[in-house]
Coordinates of C-alpha atoms in Angstrom, one line a residue:
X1 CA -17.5 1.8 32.4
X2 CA -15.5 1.3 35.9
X3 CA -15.1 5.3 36.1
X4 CA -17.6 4.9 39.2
X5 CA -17.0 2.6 41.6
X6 CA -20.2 2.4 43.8
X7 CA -22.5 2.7 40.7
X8 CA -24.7 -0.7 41.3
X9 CA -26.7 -2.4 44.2
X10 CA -25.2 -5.2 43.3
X11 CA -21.6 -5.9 42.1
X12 CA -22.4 -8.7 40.4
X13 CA -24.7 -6.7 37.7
X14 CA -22.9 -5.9 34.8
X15 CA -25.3 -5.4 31.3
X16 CA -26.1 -1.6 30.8
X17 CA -25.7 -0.4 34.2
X18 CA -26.8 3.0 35.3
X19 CA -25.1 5.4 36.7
X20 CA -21.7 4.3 35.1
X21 CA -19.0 6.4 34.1
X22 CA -15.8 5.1 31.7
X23 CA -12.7 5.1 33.6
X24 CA -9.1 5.9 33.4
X25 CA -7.4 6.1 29.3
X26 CA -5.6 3.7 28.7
X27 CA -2.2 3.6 29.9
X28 CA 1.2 1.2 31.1
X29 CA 1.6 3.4 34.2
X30 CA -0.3 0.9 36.5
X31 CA -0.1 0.6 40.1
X32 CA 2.1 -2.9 39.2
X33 CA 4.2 -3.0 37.0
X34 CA 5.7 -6.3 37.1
X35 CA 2.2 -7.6 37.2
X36 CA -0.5 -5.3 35.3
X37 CA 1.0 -4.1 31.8
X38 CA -1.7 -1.4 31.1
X39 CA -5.3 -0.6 31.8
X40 CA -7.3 -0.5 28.3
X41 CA -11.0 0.0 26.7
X42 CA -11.9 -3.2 26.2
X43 CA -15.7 -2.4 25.8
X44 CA -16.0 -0.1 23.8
X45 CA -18.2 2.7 25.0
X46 CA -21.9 3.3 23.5
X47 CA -22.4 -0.1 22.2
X48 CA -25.1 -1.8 23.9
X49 CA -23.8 -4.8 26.6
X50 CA -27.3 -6.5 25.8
X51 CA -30.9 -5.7 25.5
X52 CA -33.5 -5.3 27.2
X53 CA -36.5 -7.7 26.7
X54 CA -38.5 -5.7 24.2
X55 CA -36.2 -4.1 22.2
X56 CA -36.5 -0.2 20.9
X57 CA -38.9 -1.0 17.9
X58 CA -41.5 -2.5 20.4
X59 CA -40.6 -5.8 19.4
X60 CA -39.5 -8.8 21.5
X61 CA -35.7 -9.5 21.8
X62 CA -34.6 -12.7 20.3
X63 CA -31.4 -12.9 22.5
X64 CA -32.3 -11.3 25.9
X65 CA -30.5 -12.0 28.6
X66 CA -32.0 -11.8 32.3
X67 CA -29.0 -9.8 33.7
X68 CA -29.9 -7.3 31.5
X69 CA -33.3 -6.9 33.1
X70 CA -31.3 -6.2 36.4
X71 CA -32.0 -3.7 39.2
X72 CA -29.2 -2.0 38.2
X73 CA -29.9 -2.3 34.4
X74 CA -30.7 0.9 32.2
X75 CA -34.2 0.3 30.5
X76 CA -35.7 -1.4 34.0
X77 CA -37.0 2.2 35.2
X78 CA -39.8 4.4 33.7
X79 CA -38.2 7.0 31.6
X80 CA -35.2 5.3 30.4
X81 CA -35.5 3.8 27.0
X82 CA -34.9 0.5 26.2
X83 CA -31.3 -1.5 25.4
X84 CA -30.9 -2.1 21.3
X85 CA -29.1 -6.1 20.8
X86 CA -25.7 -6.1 22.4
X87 CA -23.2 -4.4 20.1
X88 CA -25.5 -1.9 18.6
X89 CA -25.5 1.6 19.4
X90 CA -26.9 2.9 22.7
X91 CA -27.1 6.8 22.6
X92 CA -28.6 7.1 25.8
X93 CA -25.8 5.3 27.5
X94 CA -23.1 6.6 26.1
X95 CA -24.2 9.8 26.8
X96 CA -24.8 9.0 30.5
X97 CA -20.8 7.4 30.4
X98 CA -19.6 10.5 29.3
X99 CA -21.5 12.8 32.1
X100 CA -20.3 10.5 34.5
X101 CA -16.8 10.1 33.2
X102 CA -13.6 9.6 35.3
X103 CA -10.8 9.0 32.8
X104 CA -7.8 10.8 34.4
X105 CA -6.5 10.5 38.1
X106 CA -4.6 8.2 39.9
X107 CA -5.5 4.8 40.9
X108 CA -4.9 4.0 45.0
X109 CA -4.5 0.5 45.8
X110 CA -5.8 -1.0 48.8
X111 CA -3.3 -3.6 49.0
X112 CA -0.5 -2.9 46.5
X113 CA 1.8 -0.2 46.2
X114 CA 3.2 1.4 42.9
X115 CA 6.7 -0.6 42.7
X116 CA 9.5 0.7 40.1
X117 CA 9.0 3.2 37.4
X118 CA 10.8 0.8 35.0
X119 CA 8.6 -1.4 32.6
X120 CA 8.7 -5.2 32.1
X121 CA 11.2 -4.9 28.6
X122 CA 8.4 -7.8 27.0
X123 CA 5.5 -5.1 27.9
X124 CA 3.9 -5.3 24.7
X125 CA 1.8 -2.2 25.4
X126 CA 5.2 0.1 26.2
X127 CA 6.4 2.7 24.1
X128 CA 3.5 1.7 21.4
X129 CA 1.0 4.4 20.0
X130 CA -2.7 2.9 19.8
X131 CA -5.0 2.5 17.1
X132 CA -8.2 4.4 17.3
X133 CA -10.7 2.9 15.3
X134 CA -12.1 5.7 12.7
X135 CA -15.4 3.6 12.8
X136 CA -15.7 4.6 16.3
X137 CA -15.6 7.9 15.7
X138 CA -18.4 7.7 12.4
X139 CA -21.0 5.7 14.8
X140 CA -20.7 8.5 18.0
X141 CA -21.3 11.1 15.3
X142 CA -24.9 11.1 15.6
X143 CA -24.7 11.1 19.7
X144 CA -22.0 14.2 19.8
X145 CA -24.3 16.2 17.1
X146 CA -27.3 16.0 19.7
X147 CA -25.5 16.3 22.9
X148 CA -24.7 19.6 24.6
X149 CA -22.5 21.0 27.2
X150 CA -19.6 18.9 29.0
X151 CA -21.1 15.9 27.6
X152 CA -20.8 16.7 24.1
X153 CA -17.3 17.9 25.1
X154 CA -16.1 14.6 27.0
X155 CA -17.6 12.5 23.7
X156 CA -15.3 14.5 21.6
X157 CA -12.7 13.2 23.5
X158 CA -13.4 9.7 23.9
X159 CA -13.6 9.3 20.2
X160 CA -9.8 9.4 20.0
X161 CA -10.0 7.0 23.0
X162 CA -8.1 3.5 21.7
X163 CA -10.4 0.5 22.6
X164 CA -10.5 -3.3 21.3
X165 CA -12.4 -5.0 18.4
X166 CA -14.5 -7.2 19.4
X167 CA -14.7 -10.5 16.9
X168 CA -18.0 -11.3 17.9
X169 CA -19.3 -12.9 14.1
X170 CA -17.4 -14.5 11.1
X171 CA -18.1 -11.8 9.0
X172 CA -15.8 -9.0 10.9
X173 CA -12.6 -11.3 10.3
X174 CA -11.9 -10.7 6.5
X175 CA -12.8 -7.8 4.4
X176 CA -11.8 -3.9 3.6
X177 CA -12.3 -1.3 5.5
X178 CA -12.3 0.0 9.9
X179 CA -15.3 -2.7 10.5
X180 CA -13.3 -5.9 9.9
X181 CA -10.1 -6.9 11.3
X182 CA -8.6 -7.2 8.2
X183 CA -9.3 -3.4 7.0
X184 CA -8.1 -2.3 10.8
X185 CA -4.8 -4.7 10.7
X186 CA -4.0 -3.1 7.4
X187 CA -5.4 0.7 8.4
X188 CA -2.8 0.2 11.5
X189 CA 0.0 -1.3 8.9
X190 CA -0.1 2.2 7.1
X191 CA 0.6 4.4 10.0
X192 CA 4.0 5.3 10.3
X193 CA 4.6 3.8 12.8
X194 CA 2.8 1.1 13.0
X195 CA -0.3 1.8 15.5
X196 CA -1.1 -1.2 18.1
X197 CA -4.2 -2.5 17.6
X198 CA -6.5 -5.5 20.0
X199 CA -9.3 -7.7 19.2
X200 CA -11.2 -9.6 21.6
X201 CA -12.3 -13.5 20.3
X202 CA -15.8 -14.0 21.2
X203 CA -17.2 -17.1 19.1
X204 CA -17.1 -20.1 21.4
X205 CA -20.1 -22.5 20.0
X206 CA -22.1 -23.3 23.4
X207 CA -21.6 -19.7 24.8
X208 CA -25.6 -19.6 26.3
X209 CA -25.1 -23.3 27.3
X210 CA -27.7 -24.2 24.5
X211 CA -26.1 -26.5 22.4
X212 CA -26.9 -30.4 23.0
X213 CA -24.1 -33.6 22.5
X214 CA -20.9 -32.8 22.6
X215 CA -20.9 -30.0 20.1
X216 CA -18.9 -31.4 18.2
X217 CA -20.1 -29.8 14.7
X218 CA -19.8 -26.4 17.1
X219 CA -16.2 -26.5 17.7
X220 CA -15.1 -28.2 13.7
X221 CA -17.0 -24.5 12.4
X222 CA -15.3 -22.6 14.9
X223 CA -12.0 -24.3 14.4
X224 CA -11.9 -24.0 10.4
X225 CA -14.0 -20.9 9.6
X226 CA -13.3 -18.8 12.4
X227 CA -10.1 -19.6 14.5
X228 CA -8.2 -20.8 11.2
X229 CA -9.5 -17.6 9.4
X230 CA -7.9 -15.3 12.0
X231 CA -4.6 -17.1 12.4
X232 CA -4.2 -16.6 8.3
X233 CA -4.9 -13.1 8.6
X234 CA -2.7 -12.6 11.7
X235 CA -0.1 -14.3 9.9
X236 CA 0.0 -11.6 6.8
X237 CA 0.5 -8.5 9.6
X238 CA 2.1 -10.3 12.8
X239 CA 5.3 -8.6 11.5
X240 CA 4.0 -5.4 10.4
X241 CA 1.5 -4.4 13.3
X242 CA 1.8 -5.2 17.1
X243 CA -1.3 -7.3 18.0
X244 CA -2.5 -8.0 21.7
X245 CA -5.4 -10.3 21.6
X246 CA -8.1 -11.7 24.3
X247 CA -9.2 -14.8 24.0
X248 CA -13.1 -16.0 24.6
X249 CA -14.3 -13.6 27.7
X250 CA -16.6 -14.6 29.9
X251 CA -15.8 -18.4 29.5
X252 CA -13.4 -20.6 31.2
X253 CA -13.6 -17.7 33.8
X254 CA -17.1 -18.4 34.6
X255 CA -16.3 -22.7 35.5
X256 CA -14.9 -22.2 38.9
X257 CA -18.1 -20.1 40.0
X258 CA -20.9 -22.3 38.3
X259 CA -19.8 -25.9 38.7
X260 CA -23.4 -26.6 40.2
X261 CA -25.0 -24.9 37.5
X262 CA -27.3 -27.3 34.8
X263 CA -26.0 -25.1 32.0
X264 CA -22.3 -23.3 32.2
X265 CA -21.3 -26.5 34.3
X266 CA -22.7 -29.4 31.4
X267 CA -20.3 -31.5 29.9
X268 CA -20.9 -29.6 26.5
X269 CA -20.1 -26.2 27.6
X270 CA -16.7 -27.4 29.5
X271 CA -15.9 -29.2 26.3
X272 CA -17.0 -26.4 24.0
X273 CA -14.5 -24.1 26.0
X274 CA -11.5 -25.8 27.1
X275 CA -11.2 -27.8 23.4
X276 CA -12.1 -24.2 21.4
X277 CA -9.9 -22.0 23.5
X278 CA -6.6 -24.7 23.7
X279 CA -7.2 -24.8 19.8
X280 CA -7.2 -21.1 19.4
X281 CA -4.1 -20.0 21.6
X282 CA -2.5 -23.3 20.1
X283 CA -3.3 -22.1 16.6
X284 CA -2.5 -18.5 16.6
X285 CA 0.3 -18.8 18.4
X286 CA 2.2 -21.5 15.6
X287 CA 0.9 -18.8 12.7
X288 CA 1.4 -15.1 14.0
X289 CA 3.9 -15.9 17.2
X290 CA 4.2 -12.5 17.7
X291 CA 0.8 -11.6 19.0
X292 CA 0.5 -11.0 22.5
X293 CA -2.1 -13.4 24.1
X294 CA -4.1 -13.1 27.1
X295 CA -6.9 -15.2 28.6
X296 CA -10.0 -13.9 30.2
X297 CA -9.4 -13.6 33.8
X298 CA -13.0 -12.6 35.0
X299 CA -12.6 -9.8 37.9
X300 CA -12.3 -10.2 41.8
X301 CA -15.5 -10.4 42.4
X302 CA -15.9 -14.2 41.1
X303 CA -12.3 -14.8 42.1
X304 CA -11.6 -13.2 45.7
X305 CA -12.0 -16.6 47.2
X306 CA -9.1 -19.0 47.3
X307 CA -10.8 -22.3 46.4
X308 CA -12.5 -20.5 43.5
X309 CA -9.3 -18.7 42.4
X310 CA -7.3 -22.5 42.8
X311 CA -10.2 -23.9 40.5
X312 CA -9.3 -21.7 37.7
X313 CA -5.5 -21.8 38.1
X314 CA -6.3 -25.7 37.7
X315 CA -8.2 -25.3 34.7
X316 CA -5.8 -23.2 32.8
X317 CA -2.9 -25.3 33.7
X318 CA -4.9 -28.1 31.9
X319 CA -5.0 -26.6 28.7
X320 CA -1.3 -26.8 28.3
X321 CA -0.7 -23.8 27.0
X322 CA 0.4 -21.6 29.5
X323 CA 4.0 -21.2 27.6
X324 CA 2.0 -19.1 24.7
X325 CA 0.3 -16.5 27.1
X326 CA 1.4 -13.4 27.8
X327 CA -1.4 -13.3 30.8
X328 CA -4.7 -12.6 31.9
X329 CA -7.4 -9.7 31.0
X330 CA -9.4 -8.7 33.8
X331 CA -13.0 -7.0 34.2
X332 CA -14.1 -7.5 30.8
X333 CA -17.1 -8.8 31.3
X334 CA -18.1 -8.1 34.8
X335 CA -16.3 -6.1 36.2
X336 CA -15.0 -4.2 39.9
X337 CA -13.5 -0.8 40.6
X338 CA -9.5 -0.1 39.4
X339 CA -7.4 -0.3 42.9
X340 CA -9.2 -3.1 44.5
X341 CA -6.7 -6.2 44.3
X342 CA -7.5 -9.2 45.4
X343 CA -4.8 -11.3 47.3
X344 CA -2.0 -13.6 45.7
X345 CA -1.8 -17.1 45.8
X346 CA 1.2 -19.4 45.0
X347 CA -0.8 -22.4 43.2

């Protein structure tokens, strides 16, 4: 969704926005190689990033958020139809991603340079074929069929377009077939080789800073019925399937810039996500130790100050489990333009 850089009025609107594009395949040749092992789908285009406030049936949505009513928000203008719950299918958008598509080119940074040709050797995304979800494909059916043109064309293509899994409920951990992680892990087993496959965790209890206490009943359910159930599953295929896994966007990322705030800054939601996250890297990384972790690290634009940046080094050191991360995803939930990096800080 980054394929166009100067797509919103304001860069800090991320849900549904118009006038996007998707952006470069995935790919390990990246502008840093010692510090960026690839660029990768890890939203996957044409489901919805949230709804608008009445939802296509007319009704009113139980989860809207308020940056999905943005300026910059499809749905907000007379015309467009309204965003379906996040997750579900948005024909309209990814239609629209697909007209305004950029996914080959070069990437120009502003302040790096391209260094050596030669990978990191621990690159877990080197030399690997991806997994392309066949689920994918089965849900953009009905948007190719009714698309014409260069769209329908560019569709076509990004069905075969790898992109991550996103974990988002219980019931996509165990289970057969392409819409659990289970049936993918063991879809991607079969392959010869072996196809690598991500999954983004997205569970945290206190995620809408709603909870009250200490949510303490949260994090026990998220611990045994969702982490736990994971790690088992991780540790059947750890050794049959290379696994890269994000942990819990758009969470510890989001402390630095909203200390002041009642809600993402309450005592609750800290707890919620430093305890859940520390328990789920801890957890998966004793079970399946050859996943490939990486932690949300939000995007430039909430990080392109030193003090904020310092906050969030901080924080992660306090987890104490920086020995079991590979690194850091980037522009996952919002999001900036590919070739815009911020500068480095020694902290």
């Amino acid at each position: 969704r980054n394929g166009v850089a100067d797509a919103r009025e304001k860069c800090a609107n991320w849900c549904n926005i118009r006038g996007a594009g998707v952006g470069l395949l995935p790919t390990t040749k990246t502008v840093d190689k010692d510090l960026i092992d690839a660029y990768f789908w890890l939203k996957t285009p044409g489901e919805s990033d949230g709804c608008s406030q009445i939802l296509p049936d007319g009704s009113e949505c139980p989860r809207y958020d308020a940056d999905c009513g943005s300026q910059d928000s499809l749905g907000t203008r007379a015309g467009e139809p309204p965003a379906p719950e996040a997750g579900q299918w948005f024909d309209f958008q990814v239609k629209m991603l697909a007209e305004n598509a950029k996914m080959t080119g070069s990437v120009v940074p502003r302040v790096l340079k391209a260094l050596s040709e030669t990978p990191t050797s621990s690159n877990p995304f080197e030399g690997r074929k991806y997994y392309v979800n066949p689920s994918y494909a089965e849900q953009a059916k009905v948007s190719i069929e009714s698309a014409e043109g260069q769209v329908k064309t560019t569709l076509e293509q990004m069905v075969q377009v790898p992109s991550a899994y996103w974990l988002d409920t219980k019931s996509k951990i165990r289970g057969v077939g392409t819409n659990t992680m289970e049936g993918i892990l063991k879809d991607a087993a079969d392959k010869s080789p072996p196809e690598l496959v991500m999954f983004i965790v997205y569970h945290l209890p206190n995620r809408h800073y709603d909870a009250a206490g200490d949510c303490a009943a949260g994090l026990e359910e998220y611990k045994s019925e969702y982490i736990d159930e994971i790690a088992s599953v991780f540790k059947e295929y750890h050794d049959k399937v290379p696994i890269v896994l994000v942990i819990e966007t758009n969470s510890l990322s989001k402390l630095p810039t909203n200390r002041a705030d009642s809600g993402c800054g309450n005592s609750a939601t800290v707890a919620a996500y430093k305890t859940g996250i520390t328990y789920a890297v801890e957890r998966i990384s004793v079970m399946a130790p050859s996943v490939a972790i990486y932690l949300d690290g939000g995007h430039g634009g909430w990080f392109g100050w030193k003090k904020k940046m310092q906050d969030f080094v901080l924080t992660i050191k306090s987890l104490g489990v920086t020995q079991h991360l590979r690194g850091f995803a980037t522009n996952v939930a919002g999001y900036q333009g590919l070739g815009e990096m911020c500068p480095t800080y020694d902290f």
